[in-house]
Coordinates of C-alpha atoms and ligand atoms in Angstrom, one line a residue:
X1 CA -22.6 71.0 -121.1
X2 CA -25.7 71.3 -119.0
X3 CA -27.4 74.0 -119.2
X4 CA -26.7 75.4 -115.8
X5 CA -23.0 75.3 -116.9
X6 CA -24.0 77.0 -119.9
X7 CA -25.8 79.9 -118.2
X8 CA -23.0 80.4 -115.9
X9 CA -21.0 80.6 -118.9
X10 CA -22.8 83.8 -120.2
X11 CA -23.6 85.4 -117.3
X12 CA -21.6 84.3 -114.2
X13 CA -22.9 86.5 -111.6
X14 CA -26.7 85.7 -111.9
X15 CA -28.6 83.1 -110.4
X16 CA -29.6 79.9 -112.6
X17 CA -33.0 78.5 -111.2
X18 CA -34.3 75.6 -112.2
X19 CA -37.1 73.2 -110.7
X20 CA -34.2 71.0 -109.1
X21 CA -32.6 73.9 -107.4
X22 CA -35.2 75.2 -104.8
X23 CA -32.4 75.9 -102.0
X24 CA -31.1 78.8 -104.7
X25 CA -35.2 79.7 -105.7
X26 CA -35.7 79.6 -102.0
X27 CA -32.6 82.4 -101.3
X28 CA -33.8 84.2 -104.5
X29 CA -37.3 85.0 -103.2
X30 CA -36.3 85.9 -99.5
X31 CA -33.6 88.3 -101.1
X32 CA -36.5 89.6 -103.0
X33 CA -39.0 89.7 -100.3
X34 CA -41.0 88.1 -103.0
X35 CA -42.2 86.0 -99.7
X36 CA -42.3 86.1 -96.0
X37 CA -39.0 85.3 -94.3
X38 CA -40.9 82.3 -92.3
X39 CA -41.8 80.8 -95.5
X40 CA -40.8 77.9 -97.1
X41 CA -41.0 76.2 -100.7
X42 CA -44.1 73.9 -100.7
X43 CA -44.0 73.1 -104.3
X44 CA -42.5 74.0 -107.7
X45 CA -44.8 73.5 -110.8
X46 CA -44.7 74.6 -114.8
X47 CA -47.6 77.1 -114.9
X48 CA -48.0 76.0 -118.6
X49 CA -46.4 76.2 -121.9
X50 CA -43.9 79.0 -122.8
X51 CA -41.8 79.5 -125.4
X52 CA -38.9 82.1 -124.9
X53 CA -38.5 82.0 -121.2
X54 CA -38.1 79.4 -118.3
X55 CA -41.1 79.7 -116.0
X56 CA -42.6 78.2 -113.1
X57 CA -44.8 78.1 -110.5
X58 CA -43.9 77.9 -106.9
X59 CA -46.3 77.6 -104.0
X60 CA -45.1 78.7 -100.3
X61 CA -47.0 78.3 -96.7
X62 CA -48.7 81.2 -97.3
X63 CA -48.5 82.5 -101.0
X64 CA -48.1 81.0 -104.6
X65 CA -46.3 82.9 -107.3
X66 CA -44.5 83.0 -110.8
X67 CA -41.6 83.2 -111.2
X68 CA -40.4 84.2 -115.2
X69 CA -36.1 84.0 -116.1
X70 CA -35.2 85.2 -119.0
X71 CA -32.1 83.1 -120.5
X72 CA -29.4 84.5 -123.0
X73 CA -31.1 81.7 -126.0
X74 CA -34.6 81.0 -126.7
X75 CA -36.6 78.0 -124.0
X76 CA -38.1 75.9 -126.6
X77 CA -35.0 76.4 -129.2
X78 CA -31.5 76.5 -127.0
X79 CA -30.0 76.5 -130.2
X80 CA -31.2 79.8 -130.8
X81 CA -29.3 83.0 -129.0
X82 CA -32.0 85.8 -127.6
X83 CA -31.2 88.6 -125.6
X84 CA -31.5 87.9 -121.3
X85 CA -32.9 90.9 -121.4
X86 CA -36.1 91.1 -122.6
X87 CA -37.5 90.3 -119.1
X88 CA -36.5 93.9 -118.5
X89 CA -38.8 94.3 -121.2
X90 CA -41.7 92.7 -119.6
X91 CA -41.2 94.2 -116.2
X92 CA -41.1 97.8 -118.0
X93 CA -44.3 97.3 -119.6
X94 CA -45.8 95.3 -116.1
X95 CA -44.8 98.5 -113.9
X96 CA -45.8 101.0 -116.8
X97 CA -49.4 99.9 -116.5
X98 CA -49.5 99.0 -112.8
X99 CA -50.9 102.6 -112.0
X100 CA -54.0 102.0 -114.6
X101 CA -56.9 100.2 -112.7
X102 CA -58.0 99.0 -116.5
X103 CA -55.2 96.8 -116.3
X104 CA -55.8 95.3 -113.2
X105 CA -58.6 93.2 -114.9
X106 CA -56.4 92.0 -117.2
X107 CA -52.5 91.1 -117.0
X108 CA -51.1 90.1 -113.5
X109 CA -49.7 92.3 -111.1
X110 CA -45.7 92.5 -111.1
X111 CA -44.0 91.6 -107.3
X112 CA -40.8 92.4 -108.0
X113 CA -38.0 92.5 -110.9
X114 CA -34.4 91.0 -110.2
X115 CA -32.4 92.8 -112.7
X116 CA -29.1 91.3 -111.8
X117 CA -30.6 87.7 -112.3
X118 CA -32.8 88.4 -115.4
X119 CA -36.2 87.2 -112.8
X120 CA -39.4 88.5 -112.4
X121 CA -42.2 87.7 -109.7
X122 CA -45.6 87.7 -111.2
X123 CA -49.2 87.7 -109.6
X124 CA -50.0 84.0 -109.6
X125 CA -53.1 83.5 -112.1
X126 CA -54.3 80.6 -110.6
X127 CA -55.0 77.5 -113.1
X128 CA -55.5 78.8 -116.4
X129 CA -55.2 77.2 -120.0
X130 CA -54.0 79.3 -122.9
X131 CA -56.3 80.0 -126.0
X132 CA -54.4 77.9 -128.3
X133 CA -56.8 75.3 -128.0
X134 CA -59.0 77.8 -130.4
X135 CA -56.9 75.9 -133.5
X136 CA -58.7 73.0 -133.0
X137 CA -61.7 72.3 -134.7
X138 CA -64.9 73.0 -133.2
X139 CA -63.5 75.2 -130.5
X140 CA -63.8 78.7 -130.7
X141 CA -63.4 81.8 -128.5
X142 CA -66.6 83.0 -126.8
X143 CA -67.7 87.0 -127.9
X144 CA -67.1 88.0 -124.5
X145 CA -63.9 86.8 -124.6
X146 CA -63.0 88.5 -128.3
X147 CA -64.2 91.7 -126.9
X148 CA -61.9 91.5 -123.9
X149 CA -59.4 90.7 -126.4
X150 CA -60.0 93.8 -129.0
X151 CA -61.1 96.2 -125.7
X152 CA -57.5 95.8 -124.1
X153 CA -55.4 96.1 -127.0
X154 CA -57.7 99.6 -127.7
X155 CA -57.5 100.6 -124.6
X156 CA -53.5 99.9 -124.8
X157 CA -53.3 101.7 -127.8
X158 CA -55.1 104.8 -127.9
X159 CA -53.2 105.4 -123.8
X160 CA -51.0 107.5 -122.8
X161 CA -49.1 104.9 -120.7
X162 CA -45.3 104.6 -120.9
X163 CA -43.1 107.6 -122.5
X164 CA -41.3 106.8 -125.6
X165 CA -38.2 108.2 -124.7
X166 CA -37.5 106.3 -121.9
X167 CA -39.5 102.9 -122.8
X168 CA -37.0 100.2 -123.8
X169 CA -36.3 100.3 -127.5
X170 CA -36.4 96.5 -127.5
X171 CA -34.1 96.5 -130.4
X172 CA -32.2 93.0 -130.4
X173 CA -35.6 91.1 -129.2
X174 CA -37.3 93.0 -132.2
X175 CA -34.3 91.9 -134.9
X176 CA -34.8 88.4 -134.0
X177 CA -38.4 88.2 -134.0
X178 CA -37.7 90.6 -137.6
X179 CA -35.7 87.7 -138.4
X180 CA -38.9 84.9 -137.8
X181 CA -41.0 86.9 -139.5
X182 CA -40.5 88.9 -142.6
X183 CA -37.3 87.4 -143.4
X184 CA -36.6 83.3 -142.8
X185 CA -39.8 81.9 -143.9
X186 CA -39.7 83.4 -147.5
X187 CA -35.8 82.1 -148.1
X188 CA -36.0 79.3 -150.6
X189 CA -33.0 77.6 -148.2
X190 CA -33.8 78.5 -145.0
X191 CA -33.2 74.8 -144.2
X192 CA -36.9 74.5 -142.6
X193 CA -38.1 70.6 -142.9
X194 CA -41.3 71.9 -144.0
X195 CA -42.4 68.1 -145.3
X196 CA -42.1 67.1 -141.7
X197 CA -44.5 69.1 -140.5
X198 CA -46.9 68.7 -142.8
X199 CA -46.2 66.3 -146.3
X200 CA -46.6 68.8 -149.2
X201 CA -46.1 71.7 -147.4
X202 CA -42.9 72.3 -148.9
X203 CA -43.7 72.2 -152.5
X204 CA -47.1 74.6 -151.2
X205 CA -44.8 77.3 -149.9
X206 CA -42.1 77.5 -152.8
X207 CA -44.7 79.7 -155.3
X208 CA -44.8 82.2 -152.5
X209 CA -41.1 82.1 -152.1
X210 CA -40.0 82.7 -155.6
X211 CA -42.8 85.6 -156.0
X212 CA -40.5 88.5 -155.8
X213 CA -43.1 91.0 -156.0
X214 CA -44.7 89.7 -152.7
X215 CA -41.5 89.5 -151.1
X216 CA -41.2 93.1 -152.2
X217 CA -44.3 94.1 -150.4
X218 CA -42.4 92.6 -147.2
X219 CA -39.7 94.4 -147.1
X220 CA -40.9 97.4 -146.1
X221 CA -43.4 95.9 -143.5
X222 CA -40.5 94.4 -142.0
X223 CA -38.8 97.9 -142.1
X224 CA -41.8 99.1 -140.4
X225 CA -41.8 96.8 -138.0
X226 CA -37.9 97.3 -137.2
X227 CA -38.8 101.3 -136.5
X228 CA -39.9 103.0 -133.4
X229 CA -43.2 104.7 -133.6
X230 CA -45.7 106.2 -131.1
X231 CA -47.7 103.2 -129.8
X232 CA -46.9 101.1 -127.0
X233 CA -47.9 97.6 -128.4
X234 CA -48.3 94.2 -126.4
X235 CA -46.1 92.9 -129.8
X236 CA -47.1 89.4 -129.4
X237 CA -51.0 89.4 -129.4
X238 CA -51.9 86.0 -129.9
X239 CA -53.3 83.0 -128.3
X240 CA -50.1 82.0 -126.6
X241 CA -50.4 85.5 -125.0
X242 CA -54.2 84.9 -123.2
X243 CA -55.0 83.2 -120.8
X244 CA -58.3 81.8 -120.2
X245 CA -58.9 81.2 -116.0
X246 CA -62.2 82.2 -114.2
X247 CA -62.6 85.1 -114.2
X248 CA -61.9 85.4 -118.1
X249 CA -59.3 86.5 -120.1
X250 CA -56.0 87.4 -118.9
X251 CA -53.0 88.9 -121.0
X252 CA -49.4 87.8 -120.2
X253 CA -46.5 87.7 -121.5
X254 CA -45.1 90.8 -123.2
X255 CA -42.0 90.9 -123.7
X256 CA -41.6 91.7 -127.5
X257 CA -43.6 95.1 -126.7
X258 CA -42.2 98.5 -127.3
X259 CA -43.3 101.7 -129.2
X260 CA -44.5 100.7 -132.7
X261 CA -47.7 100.3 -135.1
X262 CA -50.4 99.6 -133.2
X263 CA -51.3 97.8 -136.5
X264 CA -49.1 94.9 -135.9
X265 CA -51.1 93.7 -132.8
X266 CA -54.2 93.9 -134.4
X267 CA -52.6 92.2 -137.8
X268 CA -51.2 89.6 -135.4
X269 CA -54.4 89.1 -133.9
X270 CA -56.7 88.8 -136.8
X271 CA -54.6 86.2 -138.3
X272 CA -54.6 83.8 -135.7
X273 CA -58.1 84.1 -135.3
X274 CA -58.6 83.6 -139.3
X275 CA -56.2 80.9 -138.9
X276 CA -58.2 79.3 -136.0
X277 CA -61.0 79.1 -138.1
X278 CA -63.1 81.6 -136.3
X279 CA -66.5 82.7 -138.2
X280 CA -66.5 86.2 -140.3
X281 CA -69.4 87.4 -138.0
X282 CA -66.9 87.1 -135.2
X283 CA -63.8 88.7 -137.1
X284 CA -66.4 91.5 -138.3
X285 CA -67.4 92.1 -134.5
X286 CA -63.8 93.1 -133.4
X287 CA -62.8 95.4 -136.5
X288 CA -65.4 96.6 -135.6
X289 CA -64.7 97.2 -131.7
X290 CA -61.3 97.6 -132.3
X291 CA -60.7 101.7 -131.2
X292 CA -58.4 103.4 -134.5
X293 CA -55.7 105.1 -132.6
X294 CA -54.9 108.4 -134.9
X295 CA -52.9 107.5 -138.1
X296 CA -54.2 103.8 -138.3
X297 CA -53.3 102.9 -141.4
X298 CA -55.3 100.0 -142.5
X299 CA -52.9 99.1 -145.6
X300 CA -50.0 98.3 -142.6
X301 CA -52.7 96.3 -140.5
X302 CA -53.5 94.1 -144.1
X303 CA -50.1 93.4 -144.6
X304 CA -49.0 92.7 -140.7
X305 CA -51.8 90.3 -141.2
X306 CA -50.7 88.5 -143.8
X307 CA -47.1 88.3 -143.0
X308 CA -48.0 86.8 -139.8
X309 CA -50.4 84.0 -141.4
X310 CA -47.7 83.0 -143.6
X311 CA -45.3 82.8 -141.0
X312 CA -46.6 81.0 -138.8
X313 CA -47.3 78.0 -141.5
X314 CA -44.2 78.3 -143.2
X315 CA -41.5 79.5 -141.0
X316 CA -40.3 78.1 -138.2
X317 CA -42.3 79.2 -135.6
X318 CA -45.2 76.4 -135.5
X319 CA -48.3 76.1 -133.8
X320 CA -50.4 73.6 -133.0
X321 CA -52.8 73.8 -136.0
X322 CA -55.5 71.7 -137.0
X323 CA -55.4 72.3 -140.5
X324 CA -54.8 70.1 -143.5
X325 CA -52.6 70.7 -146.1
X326 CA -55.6 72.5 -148.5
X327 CA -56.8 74.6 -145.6
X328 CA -53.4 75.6 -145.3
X329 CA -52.6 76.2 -149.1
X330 CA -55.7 78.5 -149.1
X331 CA -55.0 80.9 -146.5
X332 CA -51.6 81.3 -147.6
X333 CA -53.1 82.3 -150.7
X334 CA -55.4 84.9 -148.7
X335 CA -52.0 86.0 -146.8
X336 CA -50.7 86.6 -150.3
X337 CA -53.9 88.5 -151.0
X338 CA -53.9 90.7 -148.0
X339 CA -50.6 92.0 -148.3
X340 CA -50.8 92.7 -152.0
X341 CA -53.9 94.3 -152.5
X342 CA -53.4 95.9 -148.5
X343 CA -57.3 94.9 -148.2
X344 CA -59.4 93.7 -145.8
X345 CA -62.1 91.7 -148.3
X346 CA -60.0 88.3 -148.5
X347 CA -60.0 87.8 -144.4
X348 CA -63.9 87.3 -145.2
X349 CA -64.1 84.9 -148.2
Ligands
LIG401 N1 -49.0 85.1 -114.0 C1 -49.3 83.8 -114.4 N2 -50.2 83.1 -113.7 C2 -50.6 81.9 -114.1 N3 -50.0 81.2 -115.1 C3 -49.0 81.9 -115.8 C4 -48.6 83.2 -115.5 N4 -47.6 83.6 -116.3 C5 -47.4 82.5 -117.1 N5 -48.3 81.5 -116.8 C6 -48.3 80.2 -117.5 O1 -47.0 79.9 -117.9 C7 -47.0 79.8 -119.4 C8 -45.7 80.4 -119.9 O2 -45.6 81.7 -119.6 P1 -45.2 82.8 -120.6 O3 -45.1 84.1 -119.9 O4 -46.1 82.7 -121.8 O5 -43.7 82.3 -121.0 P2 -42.8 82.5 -122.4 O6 -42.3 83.8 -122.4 O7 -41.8 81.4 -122.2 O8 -43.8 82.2 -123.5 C9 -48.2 80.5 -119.9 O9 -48.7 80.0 -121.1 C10 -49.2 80.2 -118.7 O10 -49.8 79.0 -118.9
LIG402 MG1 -45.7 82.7 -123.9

């Protein structure tokens, strides 16, 4: 089955675009008014590399925009189901923070939401590369672009944008990404190929598997996690989520946010950085910066930390790391650190 057929199987009455159907793209955006009704399709690009979502880029006579559709399984895995409605997600938390001009700087402005076919219109970026190239060796992110970084998520977290009670709750977005993170990678038979990725790395990750007092300590993170609290978070801070263009850093792509622990996007944060190599000086400067809402519980943001370093290098979620197998053995042994002594000190050894 392709999977246009397979959309239409799900959800019948939406649109399915794709870069080889521009005549329905074209009828999408003049519906919309996403563009002028003279206009016409001059190109259709892949803005860069996504993950969850099908996105593109799609230049008119007069304009160029992104477009973002949210499909009921997950871009880079089909195989895995996801809820088509986390773009109503993303388009909450876009219109929530369209009326603060801090914003402006930062995340792109939002044209237009198509509930009925799971599509939103974003401000066109221009060409911009994400910051995952900060896992490769000898590239780093610049201070000005760590303070951008650490000054939106503060500024984020210690607003008073969005209301609680009517914010999406993000629930079945949060259970999956609950399932990728505090529960699959530390299954002894989760049925990961770990060796694939990296030769050794699944004898390195079974110690940390069978350690049932770590996996203890997870639990309730991941209960945590799975909670509503009084924070509107980005919920996936990391280099996949900032853009890097020309006028500096830009912040996309949020639509695992909701009302939680403010904690988890600063854990989130600091271990990609620590797993990117980036100097202690550095990760010093943006604890540092980093604006405590009230209640920060630094315990939660250890453990968020560490939960997300070992993720990401033995669950399924991969990134492009440039890390061999005894740099990667040595900060899972900090992850275990982090989240069992809830301190700070091994993110600096
Ligand atoms: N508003 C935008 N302007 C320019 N490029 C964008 C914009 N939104 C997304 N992109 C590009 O498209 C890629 C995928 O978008 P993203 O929102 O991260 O999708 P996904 O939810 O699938 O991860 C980004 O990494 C970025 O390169
Ligand atoms: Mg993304």
């Amino acid at each position: 089955m392709s999977p246009k057929e397979n959309f239409k199987r799900f959800l019948p009455e939406s649109v399915y675009i794709d870069f080889d159907h521009q005549e329905e793209l074209l009828e999408l955006l003049y519906q919309n008014s996403w563009i002028p009704a003279s206009d016409k399709i001059v190109s259709v690009e892949k803005p860069g590399e996504g993950n969850m979502n099908f996105v593109l880029r799609v230049k008119t006579n007069s304009t160029s925009i992104v477009i973002k559709q949210s499909r009921p399984w997950v871009e880079k895995y089909p195989q895995i189901p996801a809820p088509e409605n986390r773009i109503a997600v993303e388009a909450t938390f876009y219109q929530e923070i369209s009326n603060d001009n801090f914003f402006h700087r930062y995340c792109p402005a939002i044209i237009g939401f198509d509930k009925k076919n799971y599509v939103l219109a974003l401000e066109d970026l221009g060409e911009a590369t994400d910051c995952t190239f900060v896992y490769k060796k000898n590239s780093t992110l610049e201070d000005k672009d760590l303070e951008s970084l650490v000054g939106f998520i503060s500024h984020l977290h210690n607003s008073s944008i969005g209301y609680r009670k009517t914010f999406p709750e993000n629930a079945e977005l949060k259970i999956l990404n609950h399932t990728h993170i505090f529960k699959y990678p530390f299954q002894e038979d989760n049925g990961f190929t770990l060796d694939a990725i990296q030769p050794g790395l699944q004898a390195a990750s079974i110690p940390y598997k069978k350690n049932s007092i770590l996996k203890e300590n997870i639990v309730p993170l991941g209960d945590v996690y799975l909670q509503t609290h009084q924070t509107l978070i980005h919920g996936d801070f990391y280099p996949g989520s900032w853009l890097r263009g020309k006028t500096g850093i830009k912040i996309i792509d949020p639509e695992f946010s909701h009302f939680g622990r403010a904690e988890f996007d600063l854990g989130v944060m600091m271990a990609h950085l620590k797993m990117a190599q980036v100097e202690s000086r550095a990760l010093t400067n943006v604890l540092e910066l980093y604006g405590r809402p009230q209640g920060f519980d630094n315990q939660l943001f250890c453990g968020f930390c560490g939960v997300e370093i070992m993720r990401r290098i033995i669950g399924l979620a991969q990134l492009p790391f440039d890390l061999n197998l005894k740099e990667k053995s040595a900060l899972l042994e900090l992850a275990r650190q982090l989240i069992i002594t809830k301190k700070e000190t091994p993110l600096f050894k």
